[in-house]
PDB file of C-alpha atoms and ligand atoms in Angstrom:
ATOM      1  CA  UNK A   1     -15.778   8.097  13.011  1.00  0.00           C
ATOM      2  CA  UNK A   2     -15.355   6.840  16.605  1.00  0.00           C
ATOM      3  CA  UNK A   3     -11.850   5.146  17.662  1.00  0.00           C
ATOM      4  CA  UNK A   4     -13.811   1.823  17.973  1.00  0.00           C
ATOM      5  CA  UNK A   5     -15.399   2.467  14.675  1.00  0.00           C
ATOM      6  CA  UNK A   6     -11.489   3.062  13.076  1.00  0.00           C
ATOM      7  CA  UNK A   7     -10.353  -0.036  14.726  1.00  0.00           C
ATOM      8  CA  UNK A   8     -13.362  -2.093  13.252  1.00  0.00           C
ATOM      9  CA  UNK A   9     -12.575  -1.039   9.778  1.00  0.00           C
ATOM     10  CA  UNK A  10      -8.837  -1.468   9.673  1.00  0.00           C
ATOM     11  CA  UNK A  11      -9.728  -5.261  11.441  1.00  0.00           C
ATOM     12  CA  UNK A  12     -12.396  -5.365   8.737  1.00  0.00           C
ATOM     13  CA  UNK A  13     -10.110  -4.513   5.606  1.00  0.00           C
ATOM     14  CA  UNK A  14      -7.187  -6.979   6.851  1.00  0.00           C
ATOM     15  CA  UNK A  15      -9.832 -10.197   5.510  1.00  0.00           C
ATOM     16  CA  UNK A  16      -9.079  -8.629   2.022  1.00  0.00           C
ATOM     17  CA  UNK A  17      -5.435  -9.070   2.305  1.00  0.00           C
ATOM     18  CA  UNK A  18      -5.564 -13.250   2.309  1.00  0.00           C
ATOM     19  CA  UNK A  19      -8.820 -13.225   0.008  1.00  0.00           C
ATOM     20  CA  UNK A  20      -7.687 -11.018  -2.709  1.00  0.00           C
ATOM     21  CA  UNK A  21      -4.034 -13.278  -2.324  1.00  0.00           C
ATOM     22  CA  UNK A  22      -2.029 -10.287  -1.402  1.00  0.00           C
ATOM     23  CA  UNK A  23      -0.116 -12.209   1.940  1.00  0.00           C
ATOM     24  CA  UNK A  24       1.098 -15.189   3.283  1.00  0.00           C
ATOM     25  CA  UNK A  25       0.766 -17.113   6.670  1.00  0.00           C
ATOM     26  CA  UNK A  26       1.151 -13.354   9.311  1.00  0.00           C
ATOM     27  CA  UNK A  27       3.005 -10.930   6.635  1.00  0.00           C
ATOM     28  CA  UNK A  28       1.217  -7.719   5.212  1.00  0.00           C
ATOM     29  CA  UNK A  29      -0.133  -4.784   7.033  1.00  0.00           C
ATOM     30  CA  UNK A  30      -2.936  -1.969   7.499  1.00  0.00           C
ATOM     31  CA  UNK A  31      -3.061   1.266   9.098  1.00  0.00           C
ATOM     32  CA  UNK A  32      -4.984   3.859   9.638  1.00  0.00           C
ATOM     33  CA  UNK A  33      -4.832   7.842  10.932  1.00  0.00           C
ATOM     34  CA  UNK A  34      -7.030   8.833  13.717  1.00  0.00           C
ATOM     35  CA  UNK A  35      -7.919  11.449  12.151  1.00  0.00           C
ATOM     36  CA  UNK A  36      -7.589  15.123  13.350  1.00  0.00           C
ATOM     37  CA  UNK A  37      -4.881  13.497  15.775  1.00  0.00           C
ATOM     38  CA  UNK A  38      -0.788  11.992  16.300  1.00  0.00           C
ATOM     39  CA  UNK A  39      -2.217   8.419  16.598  1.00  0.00           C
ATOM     40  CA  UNK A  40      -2.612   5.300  14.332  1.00  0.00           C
ATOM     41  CA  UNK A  41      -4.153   2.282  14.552  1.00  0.00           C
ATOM     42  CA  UNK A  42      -2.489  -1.145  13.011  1.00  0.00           C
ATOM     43  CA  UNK A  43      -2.308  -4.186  13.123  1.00  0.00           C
ATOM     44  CA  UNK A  44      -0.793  -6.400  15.775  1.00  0.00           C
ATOM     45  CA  UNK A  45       2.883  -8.502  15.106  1.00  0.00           C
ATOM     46  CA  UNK A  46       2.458 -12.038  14.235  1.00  0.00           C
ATOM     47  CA  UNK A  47      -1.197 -12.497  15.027  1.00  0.00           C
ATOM     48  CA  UNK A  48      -2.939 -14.745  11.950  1.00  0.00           C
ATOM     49  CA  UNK A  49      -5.376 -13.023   9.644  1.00  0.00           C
ATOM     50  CA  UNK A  50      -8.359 -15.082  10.766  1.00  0.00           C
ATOM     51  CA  UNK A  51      -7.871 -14.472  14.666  1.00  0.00           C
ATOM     52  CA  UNK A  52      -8.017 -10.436  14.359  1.00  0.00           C
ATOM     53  CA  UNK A  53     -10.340  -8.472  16.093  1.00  0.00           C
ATOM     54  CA  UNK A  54     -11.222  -4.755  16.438  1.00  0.00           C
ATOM     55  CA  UNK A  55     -10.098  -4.895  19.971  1.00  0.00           C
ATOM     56  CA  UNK A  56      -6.671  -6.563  18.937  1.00  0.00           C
ATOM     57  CA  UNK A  57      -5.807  -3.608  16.705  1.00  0.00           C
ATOM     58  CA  UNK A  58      -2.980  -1.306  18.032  1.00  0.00           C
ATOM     59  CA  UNK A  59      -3.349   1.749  18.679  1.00  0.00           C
ATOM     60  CA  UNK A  60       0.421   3.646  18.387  1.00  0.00           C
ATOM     61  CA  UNK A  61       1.505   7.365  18.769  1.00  0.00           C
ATOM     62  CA  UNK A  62       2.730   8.502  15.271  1.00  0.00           C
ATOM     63  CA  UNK A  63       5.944  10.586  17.433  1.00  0.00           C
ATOM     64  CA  UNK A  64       6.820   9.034  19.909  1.00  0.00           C
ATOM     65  CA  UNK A  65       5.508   5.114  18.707  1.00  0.00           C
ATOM     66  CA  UNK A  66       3.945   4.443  22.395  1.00  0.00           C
ATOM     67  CA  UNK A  67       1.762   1.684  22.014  1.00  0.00           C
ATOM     68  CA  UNK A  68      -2.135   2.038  24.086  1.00  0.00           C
ATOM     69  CA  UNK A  69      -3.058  -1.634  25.448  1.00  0.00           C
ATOM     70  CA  UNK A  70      -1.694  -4.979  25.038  1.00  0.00           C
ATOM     71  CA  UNK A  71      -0.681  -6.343  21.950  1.00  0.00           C
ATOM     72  CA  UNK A  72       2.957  -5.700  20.184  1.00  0.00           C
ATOM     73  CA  UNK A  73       2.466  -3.567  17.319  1.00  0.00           C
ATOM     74  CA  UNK A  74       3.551  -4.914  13.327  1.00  0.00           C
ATOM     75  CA  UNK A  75       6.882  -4.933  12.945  1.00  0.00           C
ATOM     76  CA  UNK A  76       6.383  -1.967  10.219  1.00  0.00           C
ATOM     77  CA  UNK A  77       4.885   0.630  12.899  1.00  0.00           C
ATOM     78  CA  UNK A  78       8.145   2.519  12.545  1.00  0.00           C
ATOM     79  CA  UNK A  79       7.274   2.854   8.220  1.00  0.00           C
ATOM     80  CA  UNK A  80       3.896   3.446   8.528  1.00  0.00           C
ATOM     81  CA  UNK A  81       4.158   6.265  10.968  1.00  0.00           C
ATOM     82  CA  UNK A  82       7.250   7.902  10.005  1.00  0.00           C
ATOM     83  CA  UNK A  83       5.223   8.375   6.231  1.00  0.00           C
ATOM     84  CA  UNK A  84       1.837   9.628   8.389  1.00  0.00           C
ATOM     85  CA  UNK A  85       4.296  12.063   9.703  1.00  0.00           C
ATOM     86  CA  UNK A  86       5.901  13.195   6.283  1.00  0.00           C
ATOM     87  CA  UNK A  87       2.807  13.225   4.366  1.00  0.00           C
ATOM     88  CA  UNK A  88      -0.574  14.424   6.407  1.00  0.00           C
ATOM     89  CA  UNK A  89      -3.433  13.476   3.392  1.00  0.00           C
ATOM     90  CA  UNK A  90      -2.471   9.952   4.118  1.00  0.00           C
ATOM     91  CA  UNK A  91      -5.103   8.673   5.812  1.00  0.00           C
ATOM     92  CA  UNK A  92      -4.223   4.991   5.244  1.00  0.00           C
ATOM     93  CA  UNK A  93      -1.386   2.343   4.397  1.00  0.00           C
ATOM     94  CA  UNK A  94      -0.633  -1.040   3.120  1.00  0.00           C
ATOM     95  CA  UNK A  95       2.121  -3.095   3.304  1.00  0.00           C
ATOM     96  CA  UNK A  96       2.134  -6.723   1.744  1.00  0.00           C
ATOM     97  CA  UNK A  97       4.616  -8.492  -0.549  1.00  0.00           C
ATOM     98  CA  UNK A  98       1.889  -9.656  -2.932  1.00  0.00           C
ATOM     99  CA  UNK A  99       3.896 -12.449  -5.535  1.00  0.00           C
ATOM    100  CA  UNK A 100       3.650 -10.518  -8.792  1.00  0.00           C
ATOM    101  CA  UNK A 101       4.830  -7.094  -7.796  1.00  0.00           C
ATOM    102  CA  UNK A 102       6.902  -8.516  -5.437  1.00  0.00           C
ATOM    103  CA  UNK A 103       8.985 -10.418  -8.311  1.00  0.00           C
ATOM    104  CA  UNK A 104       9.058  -6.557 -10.021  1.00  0.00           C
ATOM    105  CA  UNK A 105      10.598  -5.476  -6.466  1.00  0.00           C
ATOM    106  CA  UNK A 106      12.787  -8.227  -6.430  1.00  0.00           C
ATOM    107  CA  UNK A 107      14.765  -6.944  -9.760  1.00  0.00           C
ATOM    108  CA  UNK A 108      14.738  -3.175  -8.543  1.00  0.00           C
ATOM    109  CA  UNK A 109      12.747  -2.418 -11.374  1.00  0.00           C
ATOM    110  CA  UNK A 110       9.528  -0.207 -11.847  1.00  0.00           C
ATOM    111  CA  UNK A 111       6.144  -1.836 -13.528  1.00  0.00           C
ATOM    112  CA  UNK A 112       6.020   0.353 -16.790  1.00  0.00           C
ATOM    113  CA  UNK A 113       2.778   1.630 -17.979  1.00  0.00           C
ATOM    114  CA  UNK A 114       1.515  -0.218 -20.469  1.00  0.00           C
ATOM    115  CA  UNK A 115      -1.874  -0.753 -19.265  1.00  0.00           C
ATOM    116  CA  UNK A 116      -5.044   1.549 -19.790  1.00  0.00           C
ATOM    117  CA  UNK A 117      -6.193   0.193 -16.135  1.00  0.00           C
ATOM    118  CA  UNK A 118      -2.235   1.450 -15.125  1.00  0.00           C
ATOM    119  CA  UNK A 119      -3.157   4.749 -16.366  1.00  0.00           C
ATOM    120  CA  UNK A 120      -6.361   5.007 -14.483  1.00  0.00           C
ATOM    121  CA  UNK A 121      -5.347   3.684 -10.900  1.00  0.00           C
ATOM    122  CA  UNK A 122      -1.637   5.018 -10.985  1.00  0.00           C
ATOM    123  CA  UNK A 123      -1.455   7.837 -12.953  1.00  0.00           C
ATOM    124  CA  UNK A 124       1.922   6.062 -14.768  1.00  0.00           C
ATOM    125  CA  UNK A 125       4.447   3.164 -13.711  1.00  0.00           C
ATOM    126  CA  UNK A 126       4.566   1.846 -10.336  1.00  0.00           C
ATOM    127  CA  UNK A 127       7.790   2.975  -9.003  1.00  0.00           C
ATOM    128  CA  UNK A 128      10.735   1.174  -7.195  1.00  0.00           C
ATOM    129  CA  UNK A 129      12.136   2.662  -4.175  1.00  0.00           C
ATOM    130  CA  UNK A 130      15.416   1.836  -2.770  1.00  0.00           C
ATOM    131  CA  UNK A 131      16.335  -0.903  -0.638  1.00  0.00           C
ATOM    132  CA  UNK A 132      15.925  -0.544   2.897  1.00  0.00           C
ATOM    133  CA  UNK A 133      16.217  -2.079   5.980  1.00  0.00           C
ATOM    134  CA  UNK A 134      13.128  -3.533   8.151  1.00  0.00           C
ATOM    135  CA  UNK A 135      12.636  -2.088  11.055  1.00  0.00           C
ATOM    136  CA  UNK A 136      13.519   1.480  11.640  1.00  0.00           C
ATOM    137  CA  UNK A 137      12.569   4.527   9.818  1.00  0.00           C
ATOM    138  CA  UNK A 138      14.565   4.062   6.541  1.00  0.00           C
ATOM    139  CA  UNK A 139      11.990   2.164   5.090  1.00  0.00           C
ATOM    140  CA  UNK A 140       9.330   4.836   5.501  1.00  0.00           C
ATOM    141  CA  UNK A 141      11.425   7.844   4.606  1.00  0.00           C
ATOM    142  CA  UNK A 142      12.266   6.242   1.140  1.00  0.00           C
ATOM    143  CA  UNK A 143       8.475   5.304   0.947  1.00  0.00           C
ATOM    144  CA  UNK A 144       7.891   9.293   1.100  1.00  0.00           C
ATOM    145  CA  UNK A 145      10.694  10.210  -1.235  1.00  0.00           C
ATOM    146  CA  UNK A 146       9.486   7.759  -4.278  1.00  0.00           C
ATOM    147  CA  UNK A 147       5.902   8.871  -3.278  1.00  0.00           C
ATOM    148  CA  UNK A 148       6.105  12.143  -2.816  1.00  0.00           C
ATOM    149  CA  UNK A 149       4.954  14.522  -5.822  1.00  0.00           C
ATOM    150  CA  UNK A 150       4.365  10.835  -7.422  1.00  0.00           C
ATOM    151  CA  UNK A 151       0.739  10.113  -9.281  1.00  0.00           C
ATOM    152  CA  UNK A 152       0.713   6.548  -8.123  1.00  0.00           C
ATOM    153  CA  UNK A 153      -0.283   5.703  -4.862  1.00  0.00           C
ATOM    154  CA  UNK A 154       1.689   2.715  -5.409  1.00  0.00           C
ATOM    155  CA  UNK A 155       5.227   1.970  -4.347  1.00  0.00           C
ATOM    156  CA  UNK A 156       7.536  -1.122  -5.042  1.00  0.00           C
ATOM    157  CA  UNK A 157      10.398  -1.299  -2.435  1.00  0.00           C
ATOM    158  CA  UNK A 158      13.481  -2.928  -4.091  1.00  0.00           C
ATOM    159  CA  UNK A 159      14.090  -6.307  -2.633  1.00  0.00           C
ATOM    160  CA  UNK A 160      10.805  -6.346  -0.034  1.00  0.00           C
ATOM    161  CA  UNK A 161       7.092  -5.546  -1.465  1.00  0.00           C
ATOM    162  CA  UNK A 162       4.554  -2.890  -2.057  1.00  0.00           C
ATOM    163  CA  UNK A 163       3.957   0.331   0.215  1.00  0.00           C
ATOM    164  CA  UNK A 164       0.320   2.051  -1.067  1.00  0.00           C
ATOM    165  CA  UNK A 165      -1.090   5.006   0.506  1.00  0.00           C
ATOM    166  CA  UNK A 166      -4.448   6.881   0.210  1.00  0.00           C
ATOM    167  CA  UNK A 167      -6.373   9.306   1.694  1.00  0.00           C
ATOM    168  CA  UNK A 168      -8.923   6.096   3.546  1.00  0.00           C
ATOM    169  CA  UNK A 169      -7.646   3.172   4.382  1.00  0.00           C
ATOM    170  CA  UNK A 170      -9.887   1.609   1.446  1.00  0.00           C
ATOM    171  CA  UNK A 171      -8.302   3.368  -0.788  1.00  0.00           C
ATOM    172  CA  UNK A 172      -4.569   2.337   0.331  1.00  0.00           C
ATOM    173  CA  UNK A 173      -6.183  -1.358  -0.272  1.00  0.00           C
ATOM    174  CA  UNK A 174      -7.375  -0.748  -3.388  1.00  0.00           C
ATOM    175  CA  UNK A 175      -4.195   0.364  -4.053  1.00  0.00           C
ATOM    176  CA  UNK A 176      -2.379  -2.615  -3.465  1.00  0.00           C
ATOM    177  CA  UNK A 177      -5.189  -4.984  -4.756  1.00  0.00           C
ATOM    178  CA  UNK A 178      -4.737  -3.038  -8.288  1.00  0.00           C
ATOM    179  CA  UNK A 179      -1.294  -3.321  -8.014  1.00  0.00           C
ATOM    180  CA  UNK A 180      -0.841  -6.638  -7.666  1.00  0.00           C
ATOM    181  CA  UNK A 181      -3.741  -7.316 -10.575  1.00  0.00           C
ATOM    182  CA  UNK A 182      -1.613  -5.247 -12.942  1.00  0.00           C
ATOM    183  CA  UNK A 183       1.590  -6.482 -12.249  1.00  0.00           C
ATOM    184  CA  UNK A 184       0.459 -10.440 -12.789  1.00  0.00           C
ATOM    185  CA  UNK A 185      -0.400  -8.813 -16.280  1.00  0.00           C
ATOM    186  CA  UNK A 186       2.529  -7.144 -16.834  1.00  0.00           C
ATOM    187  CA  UNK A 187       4.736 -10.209 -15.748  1.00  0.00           C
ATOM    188  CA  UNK A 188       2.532 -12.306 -18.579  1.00  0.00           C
ATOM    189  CA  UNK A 189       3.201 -10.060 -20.498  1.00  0.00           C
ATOM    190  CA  UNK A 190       6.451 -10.106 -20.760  1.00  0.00           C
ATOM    191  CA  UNK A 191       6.583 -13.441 -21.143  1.00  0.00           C
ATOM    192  CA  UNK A 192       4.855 -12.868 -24.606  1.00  0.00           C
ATOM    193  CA  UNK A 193       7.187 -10.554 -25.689  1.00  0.00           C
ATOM    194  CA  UNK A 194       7.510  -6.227 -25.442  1.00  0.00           C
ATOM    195  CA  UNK A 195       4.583  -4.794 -23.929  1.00  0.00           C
ATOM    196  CA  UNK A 196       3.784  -1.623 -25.925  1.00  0.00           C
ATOM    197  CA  UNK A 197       4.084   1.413 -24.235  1.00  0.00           C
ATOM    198  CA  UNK A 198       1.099   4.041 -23.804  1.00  0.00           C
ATOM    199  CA  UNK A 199       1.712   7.238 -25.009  1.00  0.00           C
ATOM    200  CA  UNK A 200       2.000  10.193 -22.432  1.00  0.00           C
ATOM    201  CA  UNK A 201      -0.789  11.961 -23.705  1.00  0.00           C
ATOM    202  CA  UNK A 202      -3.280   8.804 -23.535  1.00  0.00           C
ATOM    203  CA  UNK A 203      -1.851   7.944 -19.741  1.00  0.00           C
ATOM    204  CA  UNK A 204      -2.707  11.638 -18.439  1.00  0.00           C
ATOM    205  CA  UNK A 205      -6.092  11.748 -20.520  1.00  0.00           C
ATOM    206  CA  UNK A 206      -7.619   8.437 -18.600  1.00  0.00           C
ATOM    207  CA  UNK A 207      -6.221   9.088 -15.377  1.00  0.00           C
ATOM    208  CA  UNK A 208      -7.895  12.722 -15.584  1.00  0.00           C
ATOM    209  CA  UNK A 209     -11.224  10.475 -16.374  1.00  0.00           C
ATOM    210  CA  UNK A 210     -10.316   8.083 -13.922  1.00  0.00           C
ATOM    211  CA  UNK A 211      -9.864  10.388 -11.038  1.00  0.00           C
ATOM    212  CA  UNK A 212     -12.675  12.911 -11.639  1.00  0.00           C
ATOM    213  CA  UNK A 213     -15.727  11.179 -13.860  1.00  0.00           C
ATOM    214  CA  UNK A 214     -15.441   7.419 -13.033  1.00  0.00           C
ATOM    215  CA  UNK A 215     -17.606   5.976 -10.556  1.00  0.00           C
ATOM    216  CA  UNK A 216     -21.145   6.742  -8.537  1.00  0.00           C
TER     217      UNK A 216
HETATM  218 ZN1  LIG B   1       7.570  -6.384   4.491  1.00  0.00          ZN
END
């Protein structure tokens, strides 16, 4: 895949983010690795959903941060490439504070497992990760210690939003697209009363399925 052809597909995948109700007004972010290389491309700060192009995307050294052309960079840059760094079979990232898990974040507290579709996408609960300040590194480098060694691609950061990860950029949206789907269930749920909890045993036997006989 080209650099123009990158830049086209992270543009591409933002439209999700407002159609699957994952962000509001300018929040929420994608990257992706140029692959075989120290560079990223993201999206640019502030600029609406419906005005992004593939030639707005930003293009950002995962070392040093220098940006390549005009536009000002996310304000996450610093997260997303201090966890390309840390972790190299991330290929891509999401950042949004989609309502549901976002209320989970909000309490510090991890979605449980008590779904069979929880099993399958995330291996187990969706963890919570510290809290963290915007802006620098911290966020990222708490990102890759909840993550790392983790099943689910899937993190909650405590007081902010979701952090997904996965080896395409698809994947890191899927992520957070599942994620928020499963914790609007969970939150019902406990409005009902105590979700039962899957046994160990059933959660590793359907993510097994999940990650090596679902699908085409
Ligand atoms: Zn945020």
């Amino acid at each position: 895949m080209t650099l123009d052809e990158l830049k086209r597909t992270v543009s591409d995948l933002h439209a999700i983010l407002p159609s699957q109700r994952l962000v509001a007004w300018t929040s929420g972010n994608i990257s992706a690795r140029v692959p075989g290389e120290q560079r990223m491309v993201i999206k640019p700060s502030g600029v609406p959903y419906e005005s992004l192009t593939p030639a707005s995307m930003c293009v950002v050294g995962l070392d040093d941060l220098e940006v390549e052309g005009g536009l000002k960079p996310s304000s996450d840059t610093a997260t997303h490439a201090a966890i390309y760094r840390a972790m190299p079979e991330v290929g891509g990232i999401v950042h949004t504070h989609s309502a549901y898990a976002t209320a989970f974040a909000a309490l510090g507290r991890e979605i449980p497992c008590v779904l069979t579709a929880m099993a399958d996408e995330f291996g187990g609960p969706i963890p919570c990760g510290g809290f963290a300040r915007i802006g620098g590194e911290e966020i990222g480098q708490e990102v890759v210690r909840v993550l790392t060694g983790h099943r689910s691609p899937a993190t909650l950061m405590r007081n902010h939003g979701v952090f997904t990860i996965g080896p395409t950029p698809r994947d890191a949206v899927q992520a957070a697209v599942m994620c928020e789907d499963v914790a609007r269930t969970v939150h019902h749920a406990l409005q009902l009363g105590e979700p039962q909890p899957l046994a160990q045993e059933d959660i590793d036997a359907l993510h097994e399925r999940y990650t090596h006989v679902y699908g085409q």
